[in-house]
JSON list of N, CA and C in Angstrom, two decimals:
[
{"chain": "A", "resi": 1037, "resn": "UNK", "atom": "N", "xyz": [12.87, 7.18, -7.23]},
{"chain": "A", "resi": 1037, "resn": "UNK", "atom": "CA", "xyz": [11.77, 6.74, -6.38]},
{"chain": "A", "resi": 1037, "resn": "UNK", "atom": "C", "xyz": [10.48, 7.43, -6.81]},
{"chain": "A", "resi": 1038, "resn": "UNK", "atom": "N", "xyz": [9.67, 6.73, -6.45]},
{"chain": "A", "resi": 1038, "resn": "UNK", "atom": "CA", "xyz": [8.27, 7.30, -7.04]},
{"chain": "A", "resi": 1038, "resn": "UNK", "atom": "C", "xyz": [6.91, 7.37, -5.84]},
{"chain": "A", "resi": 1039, "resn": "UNK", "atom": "N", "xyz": [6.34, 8.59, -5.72]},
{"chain": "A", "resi": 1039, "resn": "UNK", "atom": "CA", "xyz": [5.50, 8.58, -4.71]},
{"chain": "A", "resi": 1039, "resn": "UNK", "atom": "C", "xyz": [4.10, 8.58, -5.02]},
{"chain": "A", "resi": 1040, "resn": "UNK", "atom": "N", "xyz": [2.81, 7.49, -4.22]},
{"chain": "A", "resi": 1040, "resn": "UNK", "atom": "CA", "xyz": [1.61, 7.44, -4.36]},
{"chain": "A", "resi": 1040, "resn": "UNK", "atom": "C", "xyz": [1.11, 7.25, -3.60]},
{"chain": "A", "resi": 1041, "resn": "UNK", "atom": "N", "xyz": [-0.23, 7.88, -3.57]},
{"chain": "A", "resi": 1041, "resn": "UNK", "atom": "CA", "xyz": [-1.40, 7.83, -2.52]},
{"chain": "A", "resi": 1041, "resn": "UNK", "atom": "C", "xyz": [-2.34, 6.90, -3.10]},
{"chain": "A", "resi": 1042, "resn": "UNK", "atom": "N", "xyz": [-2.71, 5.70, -2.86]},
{"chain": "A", "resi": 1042, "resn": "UNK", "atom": "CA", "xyz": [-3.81, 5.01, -2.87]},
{"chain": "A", "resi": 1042, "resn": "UNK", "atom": "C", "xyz": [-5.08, 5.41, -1.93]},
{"chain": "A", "resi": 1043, "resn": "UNK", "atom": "N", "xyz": [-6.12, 4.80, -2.54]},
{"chain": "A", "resi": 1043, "resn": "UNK", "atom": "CA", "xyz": [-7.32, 4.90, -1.74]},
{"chain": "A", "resi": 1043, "resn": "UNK", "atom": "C", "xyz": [-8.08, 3.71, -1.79]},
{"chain": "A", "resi": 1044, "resn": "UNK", "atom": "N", "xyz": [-7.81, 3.48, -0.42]},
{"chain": "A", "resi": 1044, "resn": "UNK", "atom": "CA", "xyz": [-8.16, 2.02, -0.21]},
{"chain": "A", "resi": 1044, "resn": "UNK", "atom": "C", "xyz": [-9.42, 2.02, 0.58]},
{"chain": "A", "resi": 1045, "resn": "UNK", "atom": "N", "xyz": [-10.03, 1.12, 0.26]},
{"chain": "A", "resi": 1045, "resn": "UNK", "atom": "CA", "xyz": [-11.81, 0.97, 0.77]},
{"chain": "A", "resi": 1045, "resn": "UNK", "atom": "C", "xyz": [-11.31, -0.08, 2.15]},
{"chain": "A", "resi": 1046, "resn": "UNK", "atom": "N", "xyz": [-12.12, -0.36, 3.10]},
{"chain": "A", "resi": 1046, "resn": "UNK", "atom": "CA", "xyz": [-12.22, -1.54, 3.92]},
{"chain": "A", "resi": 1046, "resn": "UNK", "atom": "C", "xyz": [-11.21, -1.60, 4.84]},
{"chain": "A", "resi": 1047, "resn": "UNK", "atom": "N", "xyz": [-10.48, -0.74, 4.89]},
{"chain": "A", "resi": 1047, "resn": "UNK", "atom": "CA", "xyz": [-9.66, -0.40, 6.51]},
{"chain": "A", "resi": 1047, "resn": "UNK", "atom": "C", "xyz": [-10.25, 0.03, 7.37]},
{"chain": "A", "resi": 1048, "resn": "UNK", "atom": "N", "xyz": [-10.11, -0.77, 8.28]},
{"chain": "A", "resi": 1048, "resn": "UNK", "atom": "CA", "xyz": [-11.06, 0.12, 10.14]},
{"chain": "A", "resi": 1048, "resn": "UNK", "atom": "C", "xyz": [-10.39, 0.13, 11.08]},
{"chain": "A", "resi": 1049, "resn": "UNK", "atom": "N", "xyz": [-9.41, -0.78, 11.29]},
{"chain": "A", "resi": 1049, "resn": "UNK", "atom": "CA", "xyz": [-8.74, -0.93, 12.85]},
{"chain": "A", "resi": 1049, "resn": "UNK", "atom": "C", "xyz": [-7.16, -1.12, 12.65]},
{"chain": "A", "resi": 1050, "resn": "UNK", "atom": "N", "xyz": [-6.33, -1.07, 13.49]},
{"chain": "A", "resi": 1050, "resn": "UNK", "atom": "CA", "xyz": [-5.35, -1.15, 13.73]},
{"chain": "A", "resi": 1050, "resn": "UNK", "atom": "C", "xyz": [-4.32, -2.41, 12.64]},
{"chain": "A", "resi": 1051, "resn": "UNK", "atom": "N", "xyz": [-4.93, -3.88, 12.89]},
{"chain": "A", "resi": 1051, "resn": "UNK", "atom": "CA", "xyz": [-5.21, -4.84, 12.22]},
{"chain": "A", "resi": 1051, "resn": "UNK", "atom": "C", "xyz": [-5.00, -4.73, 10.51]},
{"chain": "A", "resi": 1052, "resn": "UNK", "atom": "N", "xyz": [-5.90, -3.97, 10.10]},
{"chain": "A", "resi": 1052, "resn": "UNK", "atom": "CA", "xyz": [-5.80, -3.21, 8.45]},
{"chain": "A", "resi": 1052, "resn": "UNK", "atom": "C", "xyz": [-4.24, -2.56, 8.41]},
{"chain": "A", "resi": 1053, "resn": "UNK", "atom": "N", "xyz": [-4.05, -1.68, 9.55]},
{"chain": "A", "resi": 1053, "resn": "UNK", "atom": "CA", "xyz": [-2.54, -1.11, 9.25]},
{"chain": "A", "resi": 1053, "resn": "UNK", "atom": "C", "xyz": [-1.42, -2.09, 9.27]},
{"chain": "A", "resi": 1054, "resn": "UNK", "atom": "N", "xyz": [-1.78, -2.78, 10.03]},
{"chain": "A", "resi": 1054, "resn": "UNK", "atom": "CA", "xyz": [-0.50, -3.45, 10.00]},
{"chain": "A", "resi": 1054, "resn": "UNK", "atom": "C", "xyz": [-0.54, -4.81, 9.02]},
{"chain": "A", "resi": 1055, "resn": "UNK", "atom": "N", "xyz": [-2.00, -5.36, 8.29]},
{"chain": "A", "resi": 1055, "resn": "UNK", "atom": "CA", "xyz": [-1.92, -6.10, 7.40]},
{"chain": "A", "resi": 1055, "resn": "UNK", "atom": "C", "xyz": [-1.20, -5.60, 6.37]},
{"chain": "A", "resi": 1056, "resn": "UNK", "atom": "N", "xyz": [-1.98, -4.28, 5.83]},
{"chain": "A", "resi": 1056, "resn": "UNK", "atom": "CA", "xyz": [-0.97, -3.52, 4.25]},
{"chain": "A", "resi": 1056, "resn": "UNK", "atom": "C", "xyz": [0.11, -3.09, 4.33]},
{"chain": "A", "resi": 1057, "resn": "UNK", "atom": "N", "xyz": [0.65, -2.65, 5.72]},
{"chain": "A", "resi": 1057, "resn": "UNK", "atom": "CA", "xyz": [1.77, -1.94, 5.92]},
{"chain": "A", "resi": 1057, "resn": "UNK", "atom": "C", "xyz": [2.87, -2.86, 5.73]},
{"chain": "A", "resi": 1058, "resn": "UNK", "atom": "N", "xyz": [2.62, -3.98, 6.54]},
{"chain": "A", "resi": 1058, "resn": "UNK", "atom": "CA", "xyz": [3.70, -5.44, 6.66]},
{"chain": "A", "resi": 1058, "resn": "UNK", "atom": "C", "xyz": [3.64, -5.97, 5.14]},
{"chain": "A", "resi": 1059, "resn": "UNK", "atom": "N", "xyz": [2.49, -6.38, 4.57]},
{"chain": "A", "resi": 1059, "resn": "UNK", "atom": "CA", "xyz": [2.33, -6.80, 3.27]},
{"chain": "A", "resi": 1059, "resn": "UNK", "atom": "C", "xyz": [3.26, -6.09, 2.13]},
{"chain": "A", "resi": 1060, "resn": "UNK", "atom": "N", "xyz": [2.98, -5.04, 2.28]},
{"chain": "A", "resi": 1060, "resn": "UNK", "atom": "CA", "xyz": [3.38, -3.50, 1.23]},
{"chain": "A", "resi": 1060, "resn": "UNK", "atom": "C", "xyz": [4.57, -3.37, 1.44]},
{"chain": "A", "resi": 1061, "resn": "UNK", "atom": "N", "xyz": [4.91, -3.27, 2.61]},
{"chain": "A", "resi": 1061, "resn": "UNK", "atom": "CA", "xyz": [6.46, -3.47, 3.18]},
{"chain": "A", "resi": 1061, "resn": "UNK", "atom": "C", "xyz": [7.44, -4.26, 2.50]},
{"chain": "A", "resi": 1062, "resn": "UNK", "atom": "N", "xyz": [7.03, -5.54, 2.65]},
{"chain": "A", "resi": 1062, "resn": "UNK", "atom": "CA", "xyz": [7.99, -6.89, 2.15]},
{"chain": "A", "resi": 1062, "resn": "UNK", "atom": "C", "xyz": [8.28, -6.73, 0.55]},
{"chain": "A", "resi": 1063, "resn": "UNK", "atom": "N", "xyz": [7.58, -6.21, -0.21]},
{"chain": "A", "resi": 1063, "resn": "UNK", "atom": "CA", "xyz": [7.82, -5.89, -1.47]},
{"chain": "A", "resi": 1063, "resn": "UNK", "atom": "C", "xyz": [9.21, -5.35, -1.95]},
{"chain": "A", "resi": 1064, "resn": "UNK", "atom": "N", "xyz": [9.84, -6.04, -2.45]},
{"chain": "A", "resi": 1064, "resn": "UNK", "atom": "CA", "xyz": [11.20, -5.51, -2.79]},
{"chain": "A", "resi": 1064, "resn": "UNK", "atom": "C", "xyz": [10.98, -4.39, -3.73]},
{"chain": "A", "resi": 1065, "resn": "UNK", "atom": "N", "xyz": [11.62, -3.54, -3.58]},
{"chain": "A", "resi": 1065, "resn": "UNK", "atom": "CA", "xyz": [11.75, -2.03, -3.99]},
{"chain": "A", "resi": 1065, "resn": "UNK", "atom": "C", "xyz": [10.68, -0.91, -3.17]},
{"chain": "A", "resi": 1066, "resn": "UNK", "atom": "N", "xyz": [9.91, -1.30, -2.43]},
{"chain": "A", "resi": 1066, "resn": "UNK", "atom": "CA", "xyz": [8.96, -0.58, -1.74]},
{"chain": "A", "resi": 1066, "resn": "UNK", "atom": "C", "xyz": [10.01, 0.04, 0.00]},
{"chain": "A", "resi": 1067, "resn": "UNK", "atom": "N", "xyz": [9.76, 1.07, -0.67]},
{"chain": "A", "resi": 1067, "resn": "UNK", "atom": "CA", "xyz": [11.11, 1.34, 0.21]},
{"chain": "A", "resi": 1067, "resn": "UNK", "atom": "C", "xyz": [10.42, 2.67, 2.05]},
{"chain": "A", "resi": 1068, "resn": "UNK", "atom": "N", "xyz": [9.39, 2.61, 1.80]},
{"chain": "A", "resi": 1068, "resn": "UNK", "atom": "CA", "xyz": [7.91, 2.84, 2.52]},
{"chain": "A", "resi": 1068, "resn": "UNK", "atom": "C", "xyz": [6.54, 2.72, 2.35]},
{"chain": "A", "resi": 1069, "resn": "UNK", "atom": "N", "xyz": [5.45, 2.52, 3.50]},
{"chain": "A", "resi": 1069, "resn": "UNK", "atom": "CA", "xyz": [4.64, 2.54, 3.46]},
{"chain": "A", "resi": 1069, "resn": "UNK", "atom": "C", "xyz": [3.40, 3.13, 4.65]},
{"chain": "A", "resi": 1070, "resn": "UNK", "atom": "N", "xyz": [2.53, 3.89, 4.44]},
{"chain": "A", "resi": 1070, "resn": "UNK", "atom": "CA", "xyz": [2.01, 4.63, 5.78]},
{"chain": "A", "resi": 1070, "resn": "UNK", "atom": "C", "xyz": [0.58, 4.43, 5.09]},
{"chain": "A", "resi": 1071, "resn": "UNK", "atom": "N", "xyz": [-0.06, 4.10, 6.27]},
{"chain": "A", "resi": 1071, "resn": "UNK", "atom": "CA", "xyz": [-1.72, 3.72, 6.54]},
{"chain": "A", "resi": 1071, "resn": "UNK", "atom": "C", "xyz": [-2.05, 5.01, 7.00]},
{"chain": "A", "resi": 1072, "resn": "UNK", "atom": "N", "xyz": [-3.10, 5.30, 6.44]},
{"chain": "A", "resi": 1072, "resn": "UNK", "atom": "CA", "xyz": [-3.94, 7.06, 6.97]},
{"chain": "A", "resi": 1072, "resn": "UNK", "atom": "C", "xyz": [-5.66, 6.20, 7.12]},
{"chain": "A", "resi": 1073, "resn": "UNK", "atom": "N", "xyz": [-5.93, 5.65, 7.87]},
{"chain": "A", "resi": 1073, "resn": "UNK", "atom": "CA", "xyz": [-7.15, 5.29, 7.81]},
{"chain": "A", "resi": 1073, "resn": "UNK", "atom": "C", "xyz": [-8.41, 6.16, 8.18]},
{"chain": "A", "resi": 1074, "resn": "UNK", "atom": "N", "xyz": [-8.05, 7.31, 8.95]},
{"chain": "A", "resi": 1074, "resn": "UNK", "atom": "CA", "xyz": [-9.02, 8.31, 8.96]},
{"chain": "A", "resi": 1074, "resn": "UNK", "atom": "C", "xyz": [-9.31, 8.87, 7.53]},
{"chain": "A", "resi": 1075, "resn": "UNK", "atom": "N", "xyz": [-8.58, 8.74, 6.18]},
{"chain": "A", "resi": 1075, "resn": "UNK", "atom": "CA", "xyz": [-8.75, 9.33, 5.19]},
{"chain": "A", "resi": 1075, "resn": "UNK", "atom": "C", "xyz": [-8.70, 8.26, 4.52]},
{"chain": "A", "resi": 1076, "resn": "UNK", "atom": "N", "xyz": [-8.56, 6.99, 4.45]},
{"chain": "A", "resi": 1076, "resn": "UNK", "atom": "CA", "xyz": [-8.51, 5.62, 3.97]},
{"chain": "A", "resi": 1076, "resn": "UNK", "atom": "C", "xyz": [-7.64, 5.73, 2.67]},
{"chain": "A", "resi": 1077, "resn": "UNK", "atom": "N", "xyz": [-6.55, 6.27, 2.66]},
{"chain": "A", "resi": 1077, "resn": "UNK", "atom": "CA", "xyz": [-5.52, 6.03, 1.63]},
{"chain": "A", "resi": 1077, "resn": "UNK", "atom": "C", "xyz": [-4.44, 5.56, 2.21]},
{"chain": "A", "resi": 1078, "resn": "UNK", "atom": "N", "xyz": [-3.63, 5.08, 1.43]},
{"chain": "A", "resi": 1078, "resn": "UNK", "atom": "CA", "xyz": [-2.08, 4.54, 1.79]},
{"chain": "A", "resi": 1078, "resn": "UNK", "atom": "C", "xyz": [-0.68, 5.14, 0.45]},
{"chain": "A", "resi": 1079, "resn": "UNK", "atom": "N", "xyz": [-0.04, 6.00, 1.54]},
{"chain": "A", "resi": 1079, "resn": "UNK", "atom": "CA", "xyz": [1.37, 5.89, 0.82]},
{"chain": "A", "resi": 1079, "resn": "UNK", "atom": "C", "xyz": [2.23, 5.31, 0.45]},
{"chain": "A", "resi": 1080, "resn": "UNK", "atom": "N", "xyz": [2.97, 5.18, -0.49]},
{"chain": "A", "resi": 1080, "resn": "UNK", "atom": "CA", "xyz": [3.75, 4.09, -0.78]},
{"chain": "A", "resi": 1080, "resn": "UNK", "atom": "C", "xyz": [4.98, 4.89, -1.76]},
{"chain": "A", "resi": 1081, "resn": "UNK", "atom": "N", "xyz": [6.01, 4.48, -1.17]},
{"chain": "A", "resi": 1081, "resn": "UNK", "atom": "CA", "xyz": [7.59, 5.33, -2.27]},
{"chain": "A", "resi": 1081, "resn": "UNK", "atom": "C", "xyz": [8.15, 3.96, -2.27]},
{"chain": "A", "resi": 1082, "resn": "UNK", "atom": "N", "xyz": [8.50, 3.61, -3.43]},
{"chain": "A", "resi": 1082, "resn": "UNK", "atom": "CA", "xyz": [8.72, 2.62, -4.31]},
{"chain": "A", "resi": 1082, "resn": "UNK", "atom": "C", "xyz": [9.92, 3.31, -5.56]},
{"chain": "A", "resi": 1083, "resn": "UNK", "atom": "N", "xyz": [10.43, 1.85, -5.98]},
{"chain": "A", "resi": 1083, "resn": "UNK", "atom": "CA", "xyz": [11.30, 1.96, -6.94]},
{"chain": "A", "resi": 1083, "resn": "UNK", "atom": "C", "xyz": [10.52, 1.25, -8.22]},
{"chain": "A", "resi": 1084, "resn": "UNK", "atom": "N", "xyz": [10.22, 1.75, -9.28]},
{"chain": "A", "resi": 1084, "resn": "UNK", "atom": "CA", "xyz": [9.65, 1.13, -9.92]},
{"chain": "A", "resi": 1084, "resn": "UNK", "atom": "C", "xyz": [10.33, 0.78, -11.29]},
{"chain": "A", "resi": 1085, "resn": "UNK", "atom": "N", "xyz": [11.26, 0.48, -11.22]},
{"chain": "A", "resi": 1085, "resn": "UNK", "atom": "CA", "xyz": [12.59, -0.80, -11.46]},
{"chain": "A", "resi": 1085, "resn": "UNK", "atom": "C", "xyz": [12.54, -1.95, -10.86]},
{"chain": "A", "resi": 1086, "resn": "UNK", "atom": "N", "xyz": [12.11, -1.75, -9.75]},
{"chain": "A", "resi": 1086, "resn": "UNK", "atom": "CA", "xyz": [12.05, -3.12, -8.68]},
{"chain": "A", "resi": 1086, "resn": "UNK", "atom": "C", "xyz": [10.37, -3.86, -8.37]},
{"chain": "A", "resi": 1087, "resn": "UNK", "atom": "N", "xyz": [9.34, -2.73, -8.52]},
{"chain": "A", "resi": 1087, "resn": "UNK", "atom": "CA", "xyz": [8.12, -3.42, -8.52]},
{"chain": "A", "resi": 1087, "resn": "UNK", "atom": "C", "xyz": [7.23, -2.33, -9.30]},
{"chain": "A", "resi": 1088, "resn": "UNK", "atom": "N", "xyz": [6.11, -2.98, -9.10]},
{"chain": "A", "resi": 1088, "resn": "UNK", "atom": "CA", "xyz": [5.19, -1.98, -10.21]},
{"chain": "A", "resi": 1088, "resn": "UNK", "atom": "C", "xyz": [4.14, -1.52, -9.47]},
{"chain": "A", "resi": 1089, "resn": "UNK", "atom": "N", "xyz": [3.55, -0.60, -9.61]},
{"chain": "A", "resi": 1089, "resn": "UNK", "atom": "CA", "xyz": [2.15, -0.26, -9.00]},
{"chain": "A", "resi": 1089, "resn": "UNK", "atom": "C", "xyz": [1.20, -0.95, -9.09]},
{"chain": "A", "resi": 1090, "resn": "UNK", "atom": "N", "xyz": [0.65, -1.83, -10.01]},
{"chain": "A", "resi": 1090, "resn": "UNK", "atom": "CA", "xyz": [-0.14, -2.94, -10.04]},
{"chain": "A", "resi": 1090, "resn": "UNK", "atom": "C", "xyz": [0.34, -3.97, -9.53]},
{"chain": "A", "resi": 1091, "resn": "UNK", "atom": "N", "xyz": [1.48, -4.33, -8.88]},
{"chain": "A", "resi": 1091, "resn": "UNK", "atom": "CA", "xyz": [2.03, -5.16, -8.11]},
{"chain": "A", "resi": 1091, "resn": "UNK", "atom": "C", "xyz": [1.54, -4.95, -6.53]},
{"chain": "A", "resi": 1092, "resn": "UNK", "atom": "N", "xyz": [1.85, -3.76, -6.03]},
{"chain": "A", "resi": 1092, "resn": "UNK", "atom": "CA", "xyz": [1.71, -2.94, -5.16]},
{"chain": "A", "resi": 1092, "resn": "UNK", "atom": "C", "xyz": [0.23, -3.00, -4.88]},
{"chain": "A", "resi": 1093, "resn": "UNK", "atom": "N", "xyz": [-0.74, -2.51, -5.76]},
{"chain": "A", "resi": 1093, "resn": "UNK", "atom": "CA", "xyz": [-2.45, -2.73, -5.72]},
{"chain": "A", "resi": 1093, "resn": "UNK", "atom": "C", "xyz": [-2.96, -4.20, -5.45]},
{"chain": "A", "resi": 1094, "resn": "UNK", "atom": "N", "xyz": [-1.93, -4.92, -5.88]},
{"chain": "A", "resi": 1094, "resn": "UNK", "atom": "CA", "xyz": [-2.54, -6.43, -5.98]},
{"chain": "A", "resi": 1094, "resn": "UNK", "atom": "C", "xyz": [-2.08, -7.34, -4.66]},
{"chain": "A", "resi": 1095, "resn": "UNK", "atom": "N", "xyz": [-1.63, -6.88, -3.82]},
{"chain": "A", "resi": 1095, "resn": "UNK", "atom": "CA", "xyz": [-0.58, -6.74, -2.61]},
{"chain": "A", "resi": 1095, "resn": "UNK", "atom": "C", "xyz": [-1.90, -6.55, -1.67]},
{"chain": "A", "resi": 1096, "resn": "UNK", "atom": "N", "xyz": [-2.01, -5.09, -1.88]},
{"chain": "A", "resi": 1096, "resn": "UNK", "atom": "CA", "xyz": [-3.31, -4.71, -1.01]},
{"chain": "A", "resi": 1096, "resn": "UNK", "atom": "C", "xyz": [-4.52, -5.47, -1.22]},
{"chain": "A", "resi": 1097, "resn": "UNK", "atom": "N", "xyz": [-5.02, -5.73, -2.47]},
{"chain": "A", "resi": 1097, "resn": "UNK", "atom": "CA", "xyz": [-6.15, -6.67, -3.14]},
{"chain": "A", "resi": 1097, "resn": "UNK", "atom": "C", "xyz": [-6.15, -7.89, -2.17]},
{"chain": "A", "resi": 1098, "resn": "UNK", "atom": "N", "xyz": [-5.03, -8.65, -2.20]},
{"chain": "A", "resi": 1098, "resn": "UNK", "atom": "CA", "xyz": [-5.05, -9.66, -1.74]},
{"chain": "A", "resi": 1098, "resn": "UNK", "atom": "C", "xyz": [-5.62, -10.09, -0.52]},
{"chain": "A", "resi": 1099, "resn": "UNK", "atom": "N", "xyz": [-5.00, -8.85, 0.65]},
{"chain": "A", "resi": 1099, "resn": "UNK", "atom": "CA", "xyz": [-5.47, -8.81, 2.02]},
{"chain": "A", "resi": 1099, "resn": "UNK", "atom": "C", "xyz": [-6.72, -8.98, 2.07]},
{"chain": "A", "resi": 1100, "resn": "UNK", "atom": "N", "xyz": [-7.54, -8.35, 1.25]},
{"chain": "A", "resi": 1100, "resn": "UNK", "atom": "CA", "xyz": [-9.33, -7.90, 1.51]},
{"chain": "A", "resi": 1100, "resn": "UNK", "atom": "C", "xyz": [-9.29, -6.28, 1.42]},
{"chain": "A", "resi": 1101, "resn": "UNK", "atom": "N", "xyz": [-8.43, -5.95, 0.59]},
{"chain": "A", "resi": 1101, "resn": "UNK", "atom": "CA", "xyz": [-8.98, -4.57, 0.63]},
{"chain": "A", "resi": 1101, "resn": "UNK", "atom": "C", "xyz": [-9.44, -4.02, -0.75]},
{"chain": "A", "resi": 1102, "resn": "UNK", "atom": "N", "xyz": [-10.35, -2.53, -0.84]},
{"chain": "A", "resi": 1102, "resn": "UNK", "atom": "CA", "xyz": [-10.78, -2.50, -2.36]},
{"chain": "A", "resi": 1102, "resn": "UNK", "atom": "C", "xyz": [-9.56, -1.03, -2.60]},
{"chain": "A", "resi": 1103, "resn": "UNK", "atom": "N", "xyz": [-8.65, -1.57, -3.50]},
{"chain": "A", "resi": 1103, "resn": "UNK", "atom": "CA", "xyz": [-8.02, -0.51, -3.79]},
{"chain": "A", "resi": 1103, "resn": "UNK", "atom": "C", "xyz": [-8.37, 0.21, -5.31]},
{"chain": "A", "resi": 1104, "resn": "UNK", "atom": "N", "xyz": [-9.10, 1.88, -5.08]},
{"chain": "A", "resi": 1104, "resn": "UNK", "atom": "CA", "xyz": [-9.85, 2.37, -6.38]},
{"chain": "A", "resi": 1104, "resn": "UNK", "atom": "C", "xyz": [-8.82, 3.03, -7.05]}
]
């Protein structure tokens, strides 16, 4: 398993957590995910056999978020 902190731009409300969290979630091999929006990053432990981190970024991308 492999652990990362993203830093994601454009989260504000409750809404944002549960868009990336649910999104990020469904990802097969993503085996957690936690919204810190006071610090605007997101955790993510993943198998990366099963998905990729640019999979994972493009996940979040999609919603409306800017992941740097």
């Amino acid at each position: 398993m492999e652990k990362v902190t993203l830093n994601v731009g454009g989260m504000s409300c409750g809404h944002c957590v549960n868009a990336i969290e649910g999104t990020v979630g469904k990802l097969a091999g993503v085996s957690s995910v936690k919204v810190n929006l006071s610090d605007a990053q997101v955790d993510v432990e993943f198998d990366s056999t099963q998905v990729s981190l640019d999979a994972i970024k493009e996940a979040i991308d999609d919603q409306g978020y800017d992941v740097a």
